Coordinates of C-alpha atoms in Angstrom, one line a residue:
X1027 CA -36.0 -36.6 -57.3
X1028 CA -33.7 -35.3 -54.1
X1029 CA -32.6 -39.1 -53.7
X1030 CA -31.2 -39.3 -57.0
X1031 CA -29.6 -36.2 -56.8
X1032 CA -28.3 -37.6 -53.3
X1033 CA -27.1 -40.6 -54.7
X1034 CA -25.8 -39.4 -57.6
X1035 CA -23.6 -36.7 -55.4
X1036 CA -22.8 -39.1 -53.2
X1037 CA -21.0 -41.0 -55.8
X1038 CA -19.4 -38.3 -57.6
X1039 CA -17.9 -37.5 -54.2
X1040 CA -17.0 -40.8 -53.4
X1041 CA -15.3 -41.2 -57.3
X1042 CA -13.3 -37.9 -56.5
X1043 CA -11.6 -39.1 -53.0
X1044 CA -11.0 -42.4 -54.2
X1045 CA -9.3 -40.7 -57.0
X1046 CA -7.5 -38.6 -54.8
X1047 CA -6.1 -41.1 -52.5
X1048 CA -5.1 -42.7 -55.9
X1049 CA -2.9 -39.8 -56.9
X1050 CA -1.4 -38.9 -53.5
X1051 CA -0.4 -42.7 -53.4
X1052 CA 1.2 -42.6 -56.4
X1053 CA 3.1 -39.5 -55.2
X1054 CA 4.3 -41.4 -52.4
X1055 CA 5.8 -44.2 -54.3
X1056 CA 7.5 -42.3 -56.3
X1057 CA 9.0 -40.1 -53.6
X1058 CA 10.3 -43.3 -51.5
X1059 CA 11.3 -44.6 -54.9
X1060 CA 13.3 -41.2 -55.6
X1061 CA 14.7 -41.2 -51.2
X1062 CA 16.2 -44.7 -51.6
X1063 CA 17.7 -44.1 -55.2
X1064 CA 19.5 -41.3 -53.6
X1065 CA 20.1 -43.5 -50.6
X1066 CA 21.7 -46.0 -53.0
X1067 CA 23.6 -43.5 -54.8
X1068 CA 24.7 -42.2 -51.3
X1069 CA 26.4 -45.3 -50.3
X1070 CA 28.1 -45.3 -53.9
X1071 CA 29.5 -42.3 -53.2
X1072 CA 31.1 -43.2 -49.8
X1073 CA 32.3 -46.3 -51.1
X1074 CA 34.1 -44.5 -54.0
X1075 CA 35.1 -41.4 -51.5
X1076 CA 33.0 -38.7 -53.6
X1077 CA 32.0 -35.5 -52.6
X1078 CA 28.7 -35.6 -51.4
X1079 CA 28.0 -32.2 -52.5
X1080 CA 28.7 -33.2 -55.6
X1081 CA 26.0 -35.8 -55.6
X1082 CA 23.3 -34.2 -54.4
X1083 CA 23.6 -32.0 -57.1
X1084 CA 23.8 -34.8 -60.0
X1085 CA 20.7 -36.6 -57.8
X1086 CA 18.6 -33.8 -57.4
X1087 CA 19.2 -33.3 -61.3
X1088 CA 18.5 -36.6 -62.4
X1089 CA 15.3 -37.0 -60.6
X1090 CA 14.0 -33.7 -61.7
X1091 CA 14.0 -35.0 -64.8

């Protein structure tokens, strides 16, 4: 009976990391998504001579949302 339980544990905890590395992966992409939109949108602004205060404010606003 403890070897099931074992096993079984064993591959609840092995489900749950997995899962986790799933997740913070995801989080990742979407970050270095997010850095080289506002990358991109940094280059816009010194081509067109904008304020970059200015656009860190309208990027940090449209990627909250």
């Amino acid at each position: 009976m403890k070897q099931i339980t074992t096993a079984a544990s064993h591959r609840i905890v092995t489900a749950a990391v997995r899962f986790s590395w799933a997740v913070q992966a995801a989080g990742e992409r979407e970050q270095a998504l997010g850095e080289r939109i506002e990358a991109w949108a940094h280059r816009l602004a010194v081509r067109w001579g904008c304020v970059d205060t200015v656009l860190a404010t309208v990027t940090r606003e449209a990627l909250s949302s």
